[in-house]
mmCIF file of C-alpha atoms in Angstrom:
data_model
loop_
_atom_site.group_PDB
_atom_site.id
_atom_site.type_symbol
_atom_site.label_atom_id
_atom_site.label_comp_id
_atom_site.label_asym_id
_atom_site.label_seq_id
_atom_site.Cartn_x
_atom_site.Cartn_y
_atom_site.Cartn_z
ATOM 1 C CA UNK L 8 29.747 9.617 -9.159
ATOM 2 C CA UNK L 9 29.161 13.330 -8.630
ATOM 3 C CA UNK L 10 27.599 14.472 -5.352
ATOM 4 C CA UNK L 11 24.772 16.763 -6.368
ATOM 5 C CA UNK L 12 23.565 19.435 -3.979
ATOM 6 C CA UNK L 13 19.909 18.794 -3.060
ATOM 7 C CA UNK L 14 17.400 21.077 -4.736
ATOM 8 C CA UNK L 15 15.604 23.134 -2.106
ATOM 9 C CA UNK L 16 11.841 23.571 -2.309
ATOM 10 C CA UNK L 17 9.743 26.448 -0.989
ATOM 11 C CA UNK L 18 8.371 26.053 2.527
ATOM 12 C CA UNK L 19 5.155 27.523 3.912
ATOM 13 C CA UNK L 20 4.961 28.624 7.507
ATOM 14 C CA UNK L 21 3.058 30.100 10.419
ATOM 15 C CA UNK L 22 4.533 33.412 11.649
ATOM 16 C CA UNK L 23 3.816 35.033 15.011
ATOM 17 C CA UNK L 24 5.529 37.741 17.087
ATOM 18 C CA UNK L 25 7.354 40.971 16.340
ATOM 19 C CA UNK L 26 9.982 41.199 13.616
ATOM 20 C CA UNK L 27 12.374 43.038 15.942
ATOM 21 C CA UNK L 28 12.543 40.047 18.318
ATOM 22 C CA UNK L 29 15.088 37.215 17.935
ATOM 23 C CA UNK L 30 14.042 34.595 15.387
ATOM 24 C CA UNK L 31 12.841 31.163 16.485
ATOM 25 C CA UNK L 32 12.617 28.619 13.664
ATOM 26 C CA UNK L 33 10.373 25.655 14.481
ATOM 27 C CA UNK L 34 10.176 22.337 12.588
ATOM 28 C CA UNK L 35 7.558 19.820 13.674
ATOM 29 C CA UNK L 36 6.657 16.150 13.662
ATOM 30 C CA UNK L 37 5.893 13.922 10.658
ATOM 31 C CA UNK L 38 2.421 14.671 9.203
ATOM 32 C CA UNK L 39 1.948 17.631 11.570
ATOM 33 C CA UNK L 40 1.082 21.052 10.132
ATOM 34 C CA UNK L 41 2.440 24.330 11.463
ATOM 35 C CA UNK L 42 -1.028 25.794 12.005
ATOM 36 C CA UNK L 43 -1.608 23.260 14.774
ATOM 37 C CA UNK L 44 1.368 24.728 16.637
ATOM 38 C CA UNK L 45 -0.398 28.073 16.982
ATOM 39 C CA UNK L 46 -1.216 27.923 20.707
ATOM 40 C CA UNK L 47 2.361 27.032 21.615
ATOM 41 C CA UNK L 48 3.667 29.648 19.183
ATOM 42 C CA UNK L 49 1.551 32.270 20.925
ATOM 43 C CA UNK L 50 3.225 31.370 24.225
ATOM 44 C CA UNK L 51 6.611 32.066 22.634
ATOM 45 C CA UNK L 52 5.579 35.127 20.623
ATOM 46 C CA UNK L 53 6.114 37.682 23.397
ATOM 47 C CA UNK L 54 9.789 36.734 23.440
ATOM 48 C CA UNK L 55 10.707 35.692 19.897
ATOM 49 C CA UNK L 56 9.597 36.073 16.290
ATOM 50 C CA UNK L 57 8.212 32.578 15.642
ATOM 51 C CA UNK L 58 8.574 30.922 12.230
ATOM 52 C CA UNK L 59 6.956 27.455 12.285
ATOM 53 C CA UNK L 60 7.824 25.720 9.009
ATOM 54 C CA UNK L 61 5.937 22.997 7.180
ATOM 55 C CA UNK L 62 8.482 20.554 5.783
ATOM 56 C CA UNK L 63 8.387 19.600 2.106
ATOM 57 C CA UNK L 64 5.396 17.342 1.380
ATOM 58 C CA UNK L 65 3.545 18.856 4.345
ATOM 59 C CA UNK L 66 0.776 21.446 4.299
ATOM 60 C CA UNK L 67 1.156 23.937 1.465
ATOM 61 C CA UNK L 68 4.929 23.562 1.171
ATOM 62 C CA UNK L 69 6.188 22.281 -2.166
ATOM 63 C CA UNK L 70 6.346 18.556 -2.810
ATOM 64 C CA UNK L 71 9.263 16.377 -3.829
ATOM 65 C CA UNK L 72 9.977 12.658 -3.830
ATOM 66 C CA UNK L 73 13.392 13.392 -2.314
ATOM 67 C CA UNK L 74 13.059 13.165 1.491
ATOM 68 C CA UNK L 75 16.749 12.564 2.261
ATOM 69 C CA UNK L 76 18.142 14.360 5.307
ATOM 70 C CA UNK L 77 20.293 16.699 3.248
ATOM 71 C CA UNK L 78 17.295 17.670 1.117
ATOM 72 C CA UNK L 79 15.227 18.526 4.194
ATOM 73 C CA UNK L 80 18.129 20.492 5.656
ATOM 74 C CA UNK L 81 18.693 22.327 2.367
ATOM 75 C CA UNK L 82 15.091 23.554 2.490
ATOM 76 C CA UNK L 83 15.597 25.088 5.945
ATOM 77 C CA UNK L 84 18.955 26.596 4.964
ATOM 78 C CA UNK L 85 17.460 28.107 1.802
ATOM 79 C CA UNK L 86 14.499 29.479 3.762
ATOM 80 C CA UNK L 87 16.850 31.146 6.274
ATOM 81 C CA UNK L 88 19.093 32.533 3.529
ATOM 82 C CA UNK L 89 16.136 33.986 1.628
ATOM 83 C CA UNK L 90 15.162 35.949 4.748
ATOM 84 C CA UNK L 91 18.656 37.071 5.660
ATOM 85 C CA UNK L 92 18.755 34.951 8.813
ATOM 86 C CA UNK L 93 22.387 34.174 9.513
ATOM 87 C CA UNK L 94 21.679 33.228 13.155
ATOM 88 C CA UNK L 95 18.520 31.868 14.759
ATOM 89 C CA UNK L 96 17.219 29.756 17.575
ATOM 90 C CA UNK L 97 15.942 26.382 16.462
ATOM 91 C CA UNK L 98 13.247 24.181 17.984
ATOM 92 C CA UNK L 99 12.364 20.786 16.544
ATOM 93 C CA UNK L 100 9.986 18.063 17.659
ATOM 94 C CA UNK L 101 10.293 14.413 16.592
ATOM 95 C CA UNK L 102 11.059 14.381 12.836
ATOM 96 C CA UNK L 103 11.615 18.137 13.024
ATOM 97 C CA UNK L 104 14.133 17.551 15.795
ATOM 98 C CA UNK L 105 16.032 15.085 13.628
ATOM 99 C CA UNK L 106 16.098 17.547 10.726
ATOM 100 C CA UNK L 107 17.462 20.287 12.983
ATOM 101 C CA UNK L 108 20.058 17.954 14.523
ATOM 102 C CA UNK L 109 21.338 17.367 11.002
ATOM 103 C CA UNK L 110 21.266 21.104 10.296
ATOM 104 C CA UNK L 111 23.288 21.777 13.464
ATOM 105 C CA UNK L 112 25.824 19.182 12.367
ATOM 106 C CA UNK L 113 26.333 20.517 8.837
ATOM 107 C CA UNK L 114 25.871 24.249 9.521
ATOM 108 C CA UNK L 115 26.737 24.836 13.185
ATOM 109 C CA UNK L 116 27.192 28.576 12.707
ATOM 110 C CA UNK L 117 23.534 29.045 11.809
ATOM 111 C CA UNK L 118 22.191 28.051 15.210
ATOM 112 C CA UNK L 119 22.268 30.304 18.242
ATOM 113 C CA UNK L 120 20.935 27.313 20.159
ATOM 114 C CA UNK L 121 18.953 24.134 19.574
ATOM 115 C CA UNK L 122 16.005 22.683 21.492
ATOM 116 C CA UNK L 123 14.802 19.173 20.632
ATOM 117 C CA UNK L 124 11.481 17.656 21.671
ATOM 118 C CA UNK L 125 11.429 13.931 22.530
ATOM 119 C CA UNK L 126 13.669 12.392 19.886
ATOM 120 C CA UNK L 127 17.227 11.028 19.847
ATOM 121 C CA UNK L 128 19.896 11.009 17.116
ATOM 122 C CA UNK L 129 19.353 7.333 16.365
ATOM 123 C CA UNK L 130 17.463 5.036 14.028
ATOM 124 C CA UNK L 131 13.863 4.086 14.806
ATOM 125 C CA UNK L 132 11.668 1.317 13.443
ATOM 126 C CA UNK L 133 8.110 1.653 14.711
ATOM 127 C CA UNK L 134 5.919 -0.698 12.688
ATOM 128 C CA UNK L 135 2.888 1.336 13.753
ATOM 129 C CA UNK L 136 3.979 4.159 11.437
ATOM 130 C CA UNK L 137 3.920 1.830 8.450
ATOM 131 C CA UNK L 138 0.554 0.377 9.459
ATOM 132 C CA UNK L 139 -0.972 3.839 9.878
ATOM 133 C CA UNK L 140 0.239 5.089 6.504
ATOM 134 C CA UNK L 141 -0.957 1.875 4.839
ATOM 135 C CA UNK L 142 -4.378 2.388 6.420
ATOM 136 C CA UNK L 143 -4.563 5.913 5.028
ATOM 137 C CA UNK L 144 -3.484 4.787 1.572
ATOM 138 C CA UNK L 145 -6.165 2.071 1.606
ATOM 139 C CA UNK L 146 -8.926 4.444 2.693
ATOM 140 C CA UNK L 147 -11.343 4.855 -0.233
ATOM 141 C CA UNK L 148 -12.089 8.562 -0.524
ATOM 142 C CA UNK L 149 -14.631 8.339 -3.353
ATOM 143 C CA UNK L 150 -18.076 8.737 -1.874
ATOM 144 C CA UNK L 151 -16.758 9.619 1.579
ATOM 145 C CA UNK L 152 -19.442 11.724 3.267
ATOM 146 C CA UNK L 153 -17.580 13.225 6.206
ATOM 147 C CA UNK L 154 -14.436 13.204 8.308
ATOM 148 C CA UNK L 155 -16.427 11.331 10.968
ATOM 149 C CA UNK L 156 -17.063 8.567 8.433
ATOM 150 C CA UNK L 157 -13.334 8.445 7.675
ATOM 151 C CA UNK L 158 -12.608 8.063 11.395
ATOM 152 C CA UNK L 159 -15.094 5.222 11.601
ATOM 153 C CA UNK L 160 -13.604 3.424 8.587
ATOM 154 C CA UNK L 161 -10.100 3.683 10.065
ATOM 155 C CA UNK L 162 -11.085 2.409 13.492
ATOM 156 C CA UNK L 163 -10.335 -1.239 12.764
ATOM 157 C CA UNK L 164 -6.758 -0.478 11.674
ATOM 158 C CA UNK L 165 -5.965 2.576 13.812
ATOM 159 C CA UNK L 166 -7.753 1.865 17.108
ATOM 160 C CA UNK L 167 -6.471 4.929 18.981
ATOM 161 C CA UNK L 168 -8.975 7.766 18.537
ATOM 162 C CA UNK L 169 -6.441 10.555 19.122
ATOM 163 C CA UNK L 170 -4.134 9.069 16.487
ATOM 164 C CA UNK L 171 -7.002 8.759 13.982
ATOM 165 C CA UNK L 172 -7.906 12.399 14.514
ATOM 166 C CA UNK L 173 -4.254 13.432 14.129
ATOM 167 C CA UNK L 174 -3.797 11.469 10.896
ATOM 168 C CA UNK L 175 -7.005 12.853 9.452
ATOM 169 C CA UNK L 176 -5.900 16.456 9.893
ATOM 170 C CA UNK L 177 -4.299 15.766 6.518
ATOM 171 C CA UNK L 178 -7.677 14.968 4.929
ATOM 172 C CA UNK L 179 -9.133 18.074 3.269
ATOM 173 C CA UNK L 180 -11.935 18.985 0.889
ATOM 174 C CA UNK L 181 -11.066 20.015 -2.652
ATOM 175 C CA UNK L 182 -12.837 22.924 -4.352
ATOM 176 C CA UNK L 183 -15.308 20.498 -5.903
ATOM 177 C CA UNK L 184 -16.242 19.191 -2.443
ATOM 178 C CA UNK L 185 -14.468 15.855 -2.821
ATOM 179 C CA UNK L 186 -12.109 14.668 -0.115
ATOM 180 C CA UNK L 187 -8.387 14.472 -0.875
ATOM 181 C CA UNK L 188 -5.112 14.066 0.988
ATOM 182 C CA UNK L 189 -3.211 17.296 1.631
ATOM 183 C CA UNK L 190 0.078 15.383 1.555
ATOM 184 C CA UNK L 191 1.577 12.913 -0.971
ATOM 185 C CA UNK L 192 1.043 9.810 1.137
ATOM 186 C CA UNK L 193 2.740 7.396 -1.265
ATOM 187 C CA UNK L 194 5.945 9.475 -1.295
ATOM 188 C CA UNK L 195 5.922 9.790 2.489
ATOM 189 C CA UNK L 196 5.395 6.055 2.903
ATOM 190 C CA UNK L 197 8.306 5.357 0.571
ATOM 191 C CA UNK L 198 10.479 7.794 2.548
ATOM 192 C CA UNK L 199 9.843 6.180 5.951
ATOM 193 C CA UNK L 200 13.013 4.020 5.994
ATOM 194 C CA UNK L 201 15.113 7.127 5.379
ATOM 195 C CA UNK L 202 13.209 9.236 7.907
ATOM 196 C CA UNK L 203 13.546 6.515 10.541
ATOM 197 C CA UNK L 204 17.328 6.412 10.129
ATOM 198 C CA UNK L 205 19.719 8.450 12.240
ATOM 199 C CA UNK L 206 20.140 11.968 10.846
ATOM 200 C CA UNK L 207 23.792 12.134 11.949
ATOM 201 C CA UNK L 208 26.975 10.562 10.643
ATOM 202 C CA UNK L 209 29.066 8.874 13.383
ATOM 203 C CA UNK L 210 31.515 11.776 13.848
ATOM 204 C CA UNK L 211 29.037 14.630 13.443
ATOM 205 C CA UNK L 212 28.807 16.949 16.461
ATOM 206 C CA UNK L 213 27.343 20.290 17.498
ATOM 207 C CA UNK L 214 29.040 22.057 20.411
ATOM 208 C CA UNK L 215 26.485 24.846 20.783
ATOM 209 C CA UNK L 216 23.859 25.145 23.521
ATOM 210 C CA UNK L 217 21.445 22.224 23.143
ATOM 211 C CA UNK L 218 18.499 21.078 25.220
ATOM 212 C CA UNK L 219 16.560 17.835 24.842
ATOM 213 C CA UNK L 220 13.082 17.979 26.403
ATOM 214 C CA UNK L 221 11.689 14.479 26.832
ATOM 215 C CA UNK L 222 8.291 13.069 27.699
ATOM 216 C CA UNK L 223 8.367 10.908 30.810
ATOM 217 C CA UNK L 224 5.627 8.652 29.422
ATOM 218 C CA UNK L 225 7.219 8.393 25.958
ATOM 219 C CA UNK L 226 9.331 5.505 24.682
ATOM 220 C CA UNK L 227 11.143 7.537 22.025
ATOM 221 C CA UNK L 228 14.182 8.354 24.179
ATOM 222 C CA UNK L 229 15.491 5.985 26.862
ATOM 223 C CA UNK L 230 18.309 6.283 29.430
ATOM 224 C CA UNK L 231 20.433 4.150 27.089
ATOM 225 C CA UNK L 232 20.299 6.972 24.533
ATOM 226 C CA UNK L 233 21.897 9.577 26.805
ATOM 227 C CA UNK L 234 25.550 8.680 25.998
ATOM 228 C CA UNK L 235 24.747 8.885 22.278
ATOM 229 C CA UNK L 236 23.120 12.288 22.728
ATOM 230 C CA UNK L 237 26.147 13.582 24.631
ATOM 231 C CA UNK L 238 28.541 12.152 22.047
ATOM 232 C CA UNK L 239 26.923 14.220 19.296
ATOM 233 C CA UNK L 240 25.901 17.179 21.488
ATOM 234 C CA UNK L 241 28.547 17.569 24.232
ATOM 235 C CA UNK L 242 26.840 20.629 25.744
ATOM 236 C CA UNK L 243 23.414 18.979 25.880
ATOM 237 C CA UNK L 244 21.106 19.509 28.827
ATOM 238 C CA UNK L 245 18.472 16.768 29.112
ATOM 239 C CA UNK L 246 15.177 17.559 30.849
ATOM 240 C CA UNK L 247 12.141 15.329 31.316
ATOM 241 C CA UNK L 248 8.508 16.355 31.749
ATOM 242 C CA UNK L 249 7.177 13.451 33.777
ATOM 243 C CA UNK L 250 3.502 13.828 32.850
ATOM 244 C CA UNK L 251 4.076 14.153 29.102
ATOM 245 C CA UNK L 252 4.027 11.630 26.303
ATOM 246 C CA UNK L 253 5.728 12.081 22.930
ATOM 247 C CA UNK L 254 4.103 15.486 22.320
ATOM 248 C CA UNK L 255 5.211 17.723 25.219
ATOM 249 C CA UNK L 256 4.123 20.882 23.386
ATOM 250 C CA UNK L 257 0.567 19.491 23.624
ATOM 251 C CA UNK L 258 0.604 17.270 26.720
ATOM 252 C CA UNK L 259 2.343 19.790 28.978
ATOM 253 C CA UNK L 260 2.478 23.029 27.004
ATOM 254 C CA UNK L 261 3.349 25.358 29.881
ATOM 255 C CA UNK L 262 6.172 23.137 31.135
ATOM 256 C CA UNK L 263 7.471 22.689 27.581
ATOM 257 C CA UNK L 264 7.544 26.426 26.859
ATOM 258 C CA UNK L 265 9.176 27.096 30.237
ATOM 259 C CA UNK L 266 11.778 24.434 29.478
ATOM 260 C CA UNK L 267 12.675 25.951 26.119
ATOM 261 C CA UNK L 268 12.895 29.450 27.581
ATOM 262 C CA UNK L 269 15.102 28.139 30.396
ATOM 263 C CA UNK L 270 17.383 26.733 27.713
ATOM 264 C CA UNK L 271 17.640 30.171 26.116
ATOM 265 C CA UNK L 272 18.622 31.686 29.460
ATOM 266 C CA UNK L 273 21.325 29.047 29.944
ATOM 267 C CA UNK L 274 22.633 29.911 26.501
ATOM 268 C CA UNK L 275 23.003 33.545 27.489
ATOM 269 C CA UNK L 276 20.390 34.981 25.104
ATOM 270 C CA UNK L 277 17.373 37.127 25.914
ATOM 271 C CA UNK L 278 14.223 35.234 26.915
#
């Protein structure tokens, strides 16, 4: 069977900072949109030209049923190539971190350095993700009066208020006033087993400067994962923000930004 190169799709992004500054390419968590990274991007923008990408099937980026790792990586590579970026800093959180780990493994020359937020290069199987997507798919949008009503309807299946609000950032009004999903939920649900898998083949490594910034209150990365991280990323520095959960760029924004900038200084680049 022939190995076909994945077809890249066009990505939409949030851009902040001056063009003359070094490029920082950011890829974020599953179901998260780049516009919600704006406050953190502003903290970086005095030092780098920030490009926060929406992955395929997110925001206004193009859609595709193919959510394999190499397809997601091909999108980022094509985006960089179209803008003449042959070297950049990369920052990824959660799913975005896994995508950028894969990118570092297959195209190590593209990354000046890599910062990863609260995710490890391993397989995950959180049943809550499946339950949350199923709840969204079952939500009847016809006749829905408001986002507040949608939150109320979801409460029985997604009891955490912050999670309900996060999930419903993907609920938008169409031009005719009706509510619709901004993302292809059925495709994303079908892709979950792939997205939960490890992004790296057993022998895949990246020797460049790498920093993992973990949340002390998160269960996504444990001490048992450290040898695996170092096996794939031998130069990795691992830092923990004790007060943060899985979203350090939100829970402890100042400490997160300081941690990423410290990583740049260790790598020998301007900060």
